[in-house]
PDB file of C-alpha atoms in Angstrom:
ATOM      1  CA  MET A   1      71.096 100.335  93.515  1.00 39.00           C
ATOM      2  CA  THR A   2      68.132  98.272  92.482  1.00 37.00           C
ATOM      3  CA  LYS A   3      69.111  94.757  93.491  1.00 39.00           C
ATOM      4  CA  LYS A   4      69.927  92.842  96.638  1.00 45.00           C
ATOM      5  CA  TRP A   5      73.526  93.259  95.605  1.00 45.00           C
ATOM      6  CA  LEU A   6      74.754  92.512  99.113  1.00 49.00           C
ATOM      7  CA  LEU A   7      74.184  88.834  98.407  1.00 43.00           C
ATOM      8  CA  SER A   8      76.906  88.956  95.768  1.00 45.00           C
ATOM      9  CA  LEU A   9      79.073  91.528  97.517  1.00 48.00           C
ATOM     10  CA  ALA A  10      79.301  89.497 100.724  1.00 47.00           C
ATOM     11  CA  VAL A  11      81.529  86.966  99.010  1.00 48.00           C
ATOM     12  CA  ALA A  12      82.573  89.188  96.123  1.00 49.00           C
ATOM     13  CA  GLY A  13      86.224  88.875  97.015  1.00 48.00           C
ATOM     14  CA  SER A  14      86.290  85.123  96.712  1.00 53.00           C
ATOM     15  CA  ILE A  15      84.087  85.153  93.612  1.00 53.00           C
ATOM     16  CA  ALA A  16      86.455  87.648  91.980  1.00 52.00           C
ATOM     17  CA  VAL A  17      89.363  85.368  92.799  1.00 54.00           C
ATOM     18  CA  LEU A  18      87.606  82.279  91.501  1.00 61.00           C
ATOM     19  CA  THR A  19      86.568  83.923  88.221  1.00 54.00           C
ATOM     20  CA  ALA A  20      90.080  85.250  87.656  1.00 50.00           C
ATOM     21  CA  CYS A  21      91.001  82.607  85.089  1.00 42.00           C
ATOM     22  CA  GLY A  22      90.619  85.267  82.413  1.00 38.00           C
ATOM     23  CA  GLY A  23      92.547  87.825  84.466  1.00 37.00           C
ATOM     24  CA  ALA A  24      91.064  89.961  87.228  1.00 35.00           C
ATOM     25  CA  PRO A  25      91.165  93.766  87.064  1.00 34.00           C
ATOM     26  CA  SER A  26      94.075  95.195  88.999  1.00 33.00           C
ATOM     27  CA  ASP A  27      91.779  97.015  91.407  1.00 37.00           C
ATOM     28  CA  GLY A  28      89.885  93.839  92.251  1.00 37.00           C
ATOM     29  CA  GLY A  29      86.977  94.670  89.982  1.00 39.00           C
ATOM     30  CA  ALA A  30      84.213  97.228  90.312  1.00 39.00           C
ATOM     31  CA  SER A  31      81.330  96.499  92.605  1.00 41.00           C
ATOM     32  CA  PRO A  32      77.851  96.176  91.092  1.00 39.00           C
ATOM     33  CA  ALA A  33      76.927  99.540  92.648  1.00 41.00           C
ATOM     34  CA  ALA A  34      80.023 101.223  91.271  1.00 41.00           C
ATOM     35  CA  SER A  35      79.576  99.599  87.859  1.00 42.00           C
ATOM     36  CA  ALA A  36      75.994 100.816  87.642  1.00 40.00           C
ATOM     37  CA  GLU A  37      77.130 104.312  88.555  1.00 42.00           C
ATOM     38  CA  ALA A  38      79.858 104.244  85.933  1.00 42.00           C
ATOM     39  CA  SER A  39      77.532 102.985  83.211  1.00 42.00           C
ATOM     40  CA  ALA A  40      74.900 105.575  84.097  1.00 42.00           C
ATOM     41  CA  GLY A  41      77.484 108.319  83.808  1.00 44.00           C
ATOM     42  CA  ALA A  42      78.956 107.155  80.497  1.00 43.00           C
ATOM     43  CA  GLU A  43      77.811 109.472  77.738  1.00 43.00           C
ATOM     44  CA  GLY A  44      77.496 108.576  74.107  1.00 44.00           C
ATOM     45  CA  GLN A  45      77.899 104.868  74.647  1.00 50.00           C
ATOM     46  CA  ALA A  46      75.644 102.212  73.166  1.00 55.00           C
ATOM     47  CA  GLN A  47      72.849 100.968  75.368  1.00 66.00           C
ATOM     48  CA  MET A  48      74.014  98.374  77.881  1.00 72.00           C
ATOM     49  CA  PRO A  49      72.883  94.820  77.053  1.00 78.00           C
ATOM     50  CA  GLU A  50      70.602  93.026  79.483  1.00 86.00           C
ATOM     51  CA  PRO A  51      71.480  89.812  81.350  1.00 89.00           C
ATOM     52  CA  ASP A  52      69.604  86.757  80.107  1.00 88.00           C
ATOM     53  CA  LEU A  53      67.907  85.323  83.194  1.00 88.00           C
ATOM     54  CA  LYS A  54      65.495  82.978  81.426  1.00 88.00           C
ATOM     55  CA  ASP A  55      65.487  79.304  82.368  1.00 89.00           C
ATOM     56  CA  ILE A  56      67.543  79.729  85.545  1.00 94.00           C
ATOM     57  CA  PRO A  57      66.508  76.784  87.772  1.00 95.00           C
ATOM     58  CA  ASP A  58      65.355  77.346  91.354  1.00 96.00           C
ATOM     59  CA  VAL A  59      68.433  75.416  92.501  1.00 96.00           C
ATOM     60  CA  VAL A  60      71.463  76.367  90.420  1.00 95.00           C
ATOM     61  CA  ALA A  61      73.933  74.070  92.168  1.00 96.00           C
ATOM     62  CA  GLU A  62      74.355  71.742  95.145  1.00 97.00           C
ATOM     63  CA  VAL A  63      77.575  71.537  97.151  1.00 96.00           C
ATOM     64  CA  ASN A  64      77.764  68.672  99.629  1.00 97.00           C
ATOM     65  CA  GLY A  65      73.997  68.937 100.031  1.00 96.00           C
ATOM     66  CA  THR A  66      73.912  72.743 100.386  1.00 96.00           C
ATOM     67  CA  LYS A  67      71.794  74.410  97.711  1.00 96.00           C
ATOM     68  CA  ILE A  68      72.799  77.533  95.790  1.00 94.00           C
ATOM     69  CA  THR A  69      69.481  79.167  94.997  1.00 94.00           C
ATOM     70  CA  LYS A  70      68.304  81.095  91.964  1.00 93.00           C
ATOM     71  CA  ASP A  71      68.104  84.355  93.961  1.00 89.00           C
ATOM     72  CA  LYS A  72      71.718  84.219  95.097  1.00 88.00           C
ATOM     73  CA  PHE A  73      72.935  83.136  91.660  1.00 92.00           C
ATOM     74  CA  THR A  74      71.011  85.957  89.978  1.00 90.00           C
ATOM     75  CA  ALA A  75      72.510  88.573  92.301  1.00 86.00           C
ATOM     76  CA  ALA A  76      76.039  87.305  91.652  1.00 87.00           C
ATOM     77  CA  TYR A  77      75.491  86.823  87.909  1.00 90.00           C
ATOM     78  CA  GLU A  78      74.099  90.309  87.377  1.00 87.00           C
ATOM     79  CA  GLY A  79      77.180  91.790  89.049  1.00 84.00           C
ATOM     80  CA  GLN A  80      79.516  89.707  86.881  1.00 87.00           C
ATOM     81  CA  PHE A  81      77.480  90.408  83.733  1.00 90.00           C
ATOM     82  CA  GLN A  82      77.503  94.152  84.314  1.00 88.00           C
ATOM     83  CA  GLN A  83      81.298  94.225  84.453  1.00 86.00           C
ATOM     84  CA  MET A  84      81.620  92.037  81.345  1.00 88.00           C
ATOM     85  CA  ALA A  85      79.054  94.147  79.465  1.00 88.00           C
ATOM     86  CA  MET A  86      81.024  97.307  80.193  1.00 87.00           C
ATOM     87  CA  GLN A  87      84.189  95.623  78.915  1.00 84.00           C
ATOM     88  CA  SER A  88      82.358  94.416  75.803  1.00 84.00           C
ATOM     89  CA  GLN A  89      81.422  97.998  74.959  1.00 81.00           C
ATOM     90  CA  MET A  90      85.116  98.871  74.897  1.00 81.00           C
ATOM     91  CA  THR A  91      86.280  95.769  73.022  1.00 81.00           C
ATOM     92  CA  GLY A  92      83.275  95.292  70.738  1.00 80.00           C
ATOM     93  CA  GLN A  93      83.055  91.614  71.699  1.00 84.00           C
ATOM     94  CA  GLU A  94      79.632  90.326  72.708  1.00 87.00           C
ATOM     95  CA  VAL A  95      79.311  88.745  76.154  1.00 87.00           C
ATOM     96  CA  ASP A  96      79.059  84.945  75.985  1.00 91.00           C
ATOM     97  CA  GLN A  97      76.297  84.618  78.556  1.00 92.00           C
ATOM     98  CA  ALA A  98      76.183  80.818  78.509  1.00 91.00           C
ATOM     99  CA  ALA A  99      79.875  80.655  79.367  1.00 92.00           C
ATOM    100  CA  LEU A 100      79.552  83.423  81.954  1.00 92.00           C
ATOM    101  CA  LYS A 101      76.698  81.583  83.684  1.00 93.00           C
ATOM    102  CA  LYS A 102      78.807  78.448  83.989  1.00 93.00           C
ATOM    103  CA  GLN A 103      81.790  80.474  85.201  1.00 92.00           C
ATOM    104  CA  THR A 104      79.665  82.261  87.817  1.00 92.00           C
ATOM    105  CA  ALA A 105      78.116  78.990  88.988  1.00 93.00           C
ATOM    106  CA  GLU A 106      81.571  77.401  89.289  1.00 93.00           C
ATOM    107  CA  ALA A 107      82.791  80.429  91.256  1.00 92.00           C
ATOM    108  CA  MET A 108      79.817  80.201  93.622  1.00 92.00           C
ATOM    109  CA  VAL A 109      80.502  76.494  94.115  1.00 94.00           C
ATOM    110  CA  GLY A 110      84.078  77.395  94.992  1.00 93.00           C
ATOM    111  CA  THR A 111      82.891  80.053  97.411  1.00 92.00           C
ATOM    112  CA  GLN A 112      80.525  77.575  99.085  1.00 94.00           C
ATOM    113  CA  LEU A 113      83.395  75.106  99.444  1.00 95.00           C
ATOM    114  CA  LEU A 114      85.429  77.834 101.165  1.00 94.00           C
ATOM    115  CA  ILE A 115      82.537  78.618 103.517  1.00 94.00           C
ATOM    116  CA  GLN A 116      82.139  74.955 104.402  1.00 96.00           C
ATOM    117  CA  GLU A 117      85.882  74.560 104.968  1.00 96.00           C
ATOM    118  CA  ALA A 118      85.959  77.642 107.231  1.00 96.00           C
ATOM    119  CA  ASP A 119      83.147  76.122 109.301  1.00 95.00           C
ATOM    120  CA  HIS A 120      84.918  72.743 109.333  1.00 96.00           C
ATOM    121  CA  ARG A 121      88.040  74.387 110.741  1.00 96.00           C
ATOM    122  CA  GLY A 122      86.008  76.215 113.379  1.00 96.00           C
ATOM    123  CA  ILE A 123      86.933  79.682 112.119  1.00 95.00           C
ATOM    124  CA  LYS A 124      84.914  82.382 113.886  1.00 93.00           C
ATOM    125  CA  ALA A 125      84.003  85.962 112.973  1.00 92.00           C
ATOM    126  CA  ALA A 126      84.374  88.502 115.791  1.00 92.00           C
ATOM    127  CA  GLN A 127      81.943  91.438 115.749  1.00 91.00           C
ATOM    128  CA  LYS A 128      84.824  93.926 115.438  1.00 93.00           C
ATOM    129  CA  ASP A 129      85.893  92.150 112.234  1.00 93.00           C
ATOM    130  CA  VAL A 130      82.322  92.263 110.929  1.00 91.00           C
ATOM    131  CA  ASP A 131      82.156  95.999 111.698  1.00 92.00           C
ATOM    132  CA  ALA A 132      85.456  96.551 109.870  1.00 91.00           C
ATOM    133  CA  GLU A 133      84.107  94.691 106.830  1.00 88.00           C
ATOM    134  CA  LEU A 134      80.996  96.877 106.822  1.00 89.00           C
ATOM    135  CA  GLU A 135      83.188  99.992 107.006  1.00 90.00           C
ATOM    136  CA  LYS A 136      85.144  98.748 104.005  1.00 87.00           C
ATOM    137  CA  MET A 137      81.959  97.995 102.061  1.00 85.00           C
ATOM    138  CA  ALA A 138      80.485 101.423 102.831  1.00 88.00           C
ATOM    139  CA  LYS A 139      83.645 103.156 101.657  1.00 88.00           C
ATOM    140  CA  SER A 140      84.023 101.103  98.474  1.00 83.00           C
ATOM    141  CA  ASN A 141      80.416 101.865  97.491  1.00 82.00           C
ATOM    142  CA  ASP A 142      80.647 105.606  98.160  1.00 87.00           C
ATOM    143  CA  PHE A 143      78.579 105.740 101.347  1.00 90.00           C
ATOM    144  CA  LYS A 144      79.783 108.252 103.920  1.00 90.00           C
ATOM    145  CA  THR A 145      78.876 106.026 106.868  1.00 92.00           C
ATOM    146  CA  VAL A 146      77.879 102.449 107.657  1.00 90.00           C
ATOM    147  CA  ASP A 147      74.483 103.812 108.740  1.00 91.00           C
ATOM    148  CA  GLU A 148      73.906 105.105 105.199  1.00 91.00           C
ATOM    149  CA  LEU A 149      74.874 101.719 103.791  1.00 88.00           C
ATOM    150  CA  MET A 150      72.538  99.913 106.189  1.00 88.00           C
ATOM    151  CA  ALA A 151      69.679 102.272 105.315  1.00 89.00           C
ATOM    152  CA  ALA A 152      70.161 101.538 101.599  1.00 87.00           C
ATOM    153  CA  ILE A 153      70.256  97.802 102.268  1.00 84.00           C
ATOM    154  CA  LYS A 154      67.151  98.005 104.451  1.00 84.00           C
ATOM    155  CA  LYS A 155      65.248  99.633 101.577  1.00 83.00           C
ATOM    156  CA  GLN A 156      65.988  96.521  99.544  1.00 78.00           C
ATOM    157  CA  GLY A 157      64.313  94.303 102.121  1.00 78.00           C
ATOM    158  CA  MET A 158      67.286  92.997 104.102  1.00 79.00           C
ATOM    159  CA  ASP A 159      67.353  93.392 107.862  1.00 82.00           C
ATOM    160  CA  GLU A 160      70.353  93.848 110.150  1.00 83.00           C
ATOM    161  CA  ASN A 161      70.514  90.159 111.067  1.00 86.00           C
ATOM    162  CA  GLU A 162      70.797  89.137 107.408  1.00 84.00           C
ATOM    163  CA  VAL A 163      73.513  91.714 106.821  1.00 85.00           C
ATOM    164  CA  ASN A 164      75.493  90.517 109.849  1.00 86.00           C
ATOM    165  CA  ALA A 165      75.187  86.901 108.731  1.00 87.00           C
ATOM    166  CA  GLU A 166      76.524  87.769 105.264  1.00 86.00           C
ATOM    167  CA  MET A 167      79.394  89.766 106.757  1.00 89.00           C
ATOM    168  CA  GLN A 168      80.272  86.980 109.191  1.00 91.00           C
ATOM    169  CA  THR A 169      80.555  84.671 106.192  1.00 90.00           C
ATOM    170  CA  GLN A 170      82.848  87.153 104.447  1.00 88.00           C
ATOM    171  CA  VAL A 171      85.082  87.492 107.514  1.00 92.00           C
ATOM    172  CA  LYS A 172      85.379  83.716 107.932  1.00 93.00           C
ATOM    173  CA  VAL A 173      86.305  83.242 104.271  1.00 92.00           C
ATOM    174  CA  ASN A 174      88.871  86.051 104.540  1.00 90.00           C
ATOM    175  CA  LYS A 175      90.432  84.366 107.586  1.00 93.00           C
ATOM    176  CA  LEU A 176      90.514  81.018 105.816  1.00 94.00           C
ATOM    177  CA  ILE A 177      92.276  82.541 102.815  1.00 92.00           C
ATOM    178  CA  ALA A 178      94.771  84.309 105.095  1.00 92.00           C
ATOM    179  CA  GLU A 179      95.396  81.008 106.903  1.00 93.00           C
ATOM    180  CA  GLU A 180      96.057  79.222 103.616  1.00 92.00           C
ATOM    181  CA  THR A 181      98.184  81.993 102.138  1.00 91.00           C
ATOM    182  CA  GLY A 182     100.507  82.459 105.109  1.00 90.00           C
ATOM    183  CA  ASP A 183     103.115  85.213 104.918  1.00 88.00           C
ATOM    184  CA  THR A 184     102.190  87.550 102.041  1.00 86.00           C
ATOM    185  CA  LYS A 185     105.002  90.066 102.512  1.00 89.00           C
ATOM    186  CA  PRO A 186     106.589  90.376  99.060  1.00 92.00           C
ATOM    187  CA  SER A 187     110.319  90.051  98.535  1.00 93.00           C
ATOM    188  CA  GLU A 188     112.298  92.650  96.605  1.00 94.00           C
ATOM    189  CA  LYS A 189     112.675  90.105  93.808  1.00 94.00           C
ATOM    190  CA  GLU A 190     108.880  89.685  93.573  1.00 94.00           C
ATOM    191  CA  LEU A 191     108.343  93.456  93.608  1.00 94.00           C
ATOM    192  CA  LYS A 192     110.953  93.956  90.870  1.00 94.00           C
ATOM    193  CA  ALA A 193     109.278  91.287  88.711  1.00 94.00           C
ATOM    194  CA  ALA A 194     105.870  92.919  89.198  1.00 94.00           C
ATOM    195  CA  TYR A 195     107.331  96.345  88.385  1.00 93.00           C
ATOM    196  CA  ASP A 196     109.018  95.104  85.217  1.00 93.00           C
ATOM    197  CA  GLN A 197     105.756  93.556  84.063  1.00 92.00           C
ATOM    198  CA  ALA A 198     103.782  96.742  84.774  1.00 90.00           C
ATOM    199  CA  LYS A 199     106.425  98.818  83.002  1.00 89.00           C
ATOM    200  CA  GLN A 200     106.293  96.624  79.904  1.00 89.00           C
ATOM    201  CA  GLN A 201     102.487  96.832  79.816  1.00 88.00           C
ATOM    202  CA  GLN A 202     102.461 100.625  80.118  1.00 86.00           C
ATOM    203  CA  GLU A 203     105.147 101.006  77.447  1.00 85.00           C
ATOM    204  CA  ALA A 204     103.225  98.680  75.103  1.00 86.00           C
ATOM    205  CA  MET A 205     100.033 100.698  75.637  1.00 84.00           C
ATOM    206  CA  GLY A 206     101.985 103.870  74.913  1.00 80.00           C
ATOM    207  CA  GLU A 207     103.265 102.431  71.637  1.00 80.00           C
ATOM    208  CA  GLN A 208      99.752 101.452  70.599  1.00 79.00           C
ATOM    209  CA  SER A 209      98.485 104.975  71.222  1.00 77.00           C
ATOM    210  CA  GLY A 210     101.482 106.536  69.517  1.00 78.00           C
ATOM    211  CA  GLN A 211     102.618 108.286  72.678  1.00 79.00           C
ATOM    212  CA  LYS A 212     105.618 107.594  74.849  1.00 78.00           C
ATOM    213  CA  ALA A 213     104.500 106.259  78.227  1.00 73.00           C
ATOM    214  CA  GLU A 214     105.827 108.007  81.318  1.00 83.00           C
ATOM    215  CA  VAL A 215     106.332 105.105  83.717  1.00 83.00           C
ATOM    216  CA  PRO A 216     106.600 105.986  87.434  1.00 90.00           C
ATOM    217  CA  SER A 217     109.615 104.747  89.357  1.00 91.00           C
ATOM    218  CA  MET A 218     109.497 101.509  91.315  1.00 92.00           C
ATOM    219  CA  GLU A 219     109.475 103.447  94.593  1.00 93.00           C
ATOM    220  CA  GLU A 220     106.481 105.495  93.470  1.00 93.00           C
ATOM    221  CA  MET A 221     104.642 102.311  92.532  1.00 93.00           C
ATOM    222  CA  ARG A 222     105.778 100.328  95.591  1.00 94.00           C
ATOM    223  CA  PRO A 223     102.451 100.477  97.546  1.00 93.00           C
ATOM    224  CA  ASN A 224     100.493  99.280  94.512  1.00 93.00           C
ATOM    225  CA  LEU A 225     103.077  96.631  93.695  1.00 94.00           C
ATOM    226  CA  GLU A 226     102.971  95.277  97.257  1.00 94.00           C
ATOM    227  CA  GLN A 227      99.179  95.067  97.073  1.00 92.00           C
ATOM    228  CA  GLN A 228      99.368  93.359  93.669  1.00 92.00           C
ATOM    229  CA  VAL A 229     101.860  90.708  94.820  1.00 93.00           C
ATOM    230  CA  LYS A 230      99.858  90.063  98.001  1.00 92.00           C
ATOM    231  CA  ALA A 231      96.645  89.660  95.971  1.00 90.00           C
ATOM    232  CA  GLN A 232      98.393  87.258  93.583  1.00 91.00           C
ATOM    233  CA  LYS A 233      99.577  85.080  96.472  1.00 91.00           C
ATOM    234  CA  GLU A 234      96.051  85.022  97.928  1.00 90.00           C
ATOM    235  CA  THR A 235      94.600  84.132  94.528  1.00 90.00           C
ATOM    236  CA  GLU A 236      96.998  81.231  94.026  1.00 91.00           C
ATOM    237  CA  ALA A 237      96.424  79.873  97.542  1.00 92.00           C
ATOM    238  CA  THR A 238      92.638  80.181  97.202  1.00 92.00           C
ATOM    239  CA  GLN A 239      92.500  78.475  93.830  1.00 92.00           C
ATOM    240  CA  ALA A 240      94.742  75.652  95.063  1.00 93.00           C
ATOM    241  CA  LEU A 241      92.521  75.127  98.122  1.00 94.00           C
ATOM    242  CA  VAL A 242      89.309  75.131  96.076  1.00 94.00           C
ATOM    243  CA  THR A 243      90.802  72.658  93.586  1.00 94.00           C
ATOM    244  CA  ASP A 244      91.671  70.322  96.447  1.00 95.00           C
ATOM    245  CA  LEU A 245      88.267  70.691  98.135  1.00 95.00           C
ATOM    246  CA  ARG A 246      86.444  70.178  94.844  1.00 94.00           C
ATOM    247  CA  LYS A 247      88.134  66.790  94.309  1.00 94.00           C
ATOM    248  CA  LYS A 248      86.586  65.498  97.546  1.00 94.00           C
ATOM    249  CA  ALA A 249      83.204  67.271  97.260  1.00 96.00           C
ATOM    250  CA  ASP A 250      79.810  66.160  95.994  1.00 96.00           C
ATOM    251  CA  VAL A 251      78.925  68.914  93.503  1.00 96.00           C
ATOM    252  CA  LYS A 252      76.018  69.167  91.078  1.00 96.00           C
ATOM    253  CA  ILE A 253      75.598  72.182  88.757  1.00 95.00           C
ATOM    254  CA  HIS A 254      72.307  72.702  86.917  1.00 94.00           C
ATOM    255  CA  VAL A 255      73.101  75.585  84.521  1.00 88.00           C
TER     256      VAL A 255
END
């Protein structure tokens, strides 16, 4: 880890949702830390391209008077760029950085609208929820304990108060999304549709590789299918809310 990646990770969930117009990875996307680890361990691959950070203004966007600064944009953009660069190595398609910058800025505007709406509704973040979010972050970034995570973050110049503030924001956004989504328990019909789609995709990939795909049964895939359907419902509810909030917001984007 070489960046203040917490700034992008703190609202990574909502950014991932809001940049999902091209299709989000089924696992929710790799974190910047995990992506860096994966790229470092990839042997024989071409050198990773570098993000173009020239001419980024000090204020990237303004949302109802709240400024999205260059530092926060850079942290989020580098995380998004790293994932796209890894995909480009597999597909051979060059990353369109101008388009990715606009997409990242739009996603950050959406995230800021969610934060403002959570505050408007008076949504609070209990410390136990913040602690749970830190546990999740530590685990997803291969730290054995939250203390190890905090030590790594401290080395990057962030103190405990900053970390707690970022995590409180994450918790409030999560609660807002849950409030908007409502009941996410999938029906059998929804699970069957998700299974059929996954089965078709795996069979198509098998045909492309010249090998017959061995598709697990629906029961074997049930936990993953339930998570997938739940995530889809959250994505749809979040995007609908952001679209509505954006219509009434004063937004200026400078990239």
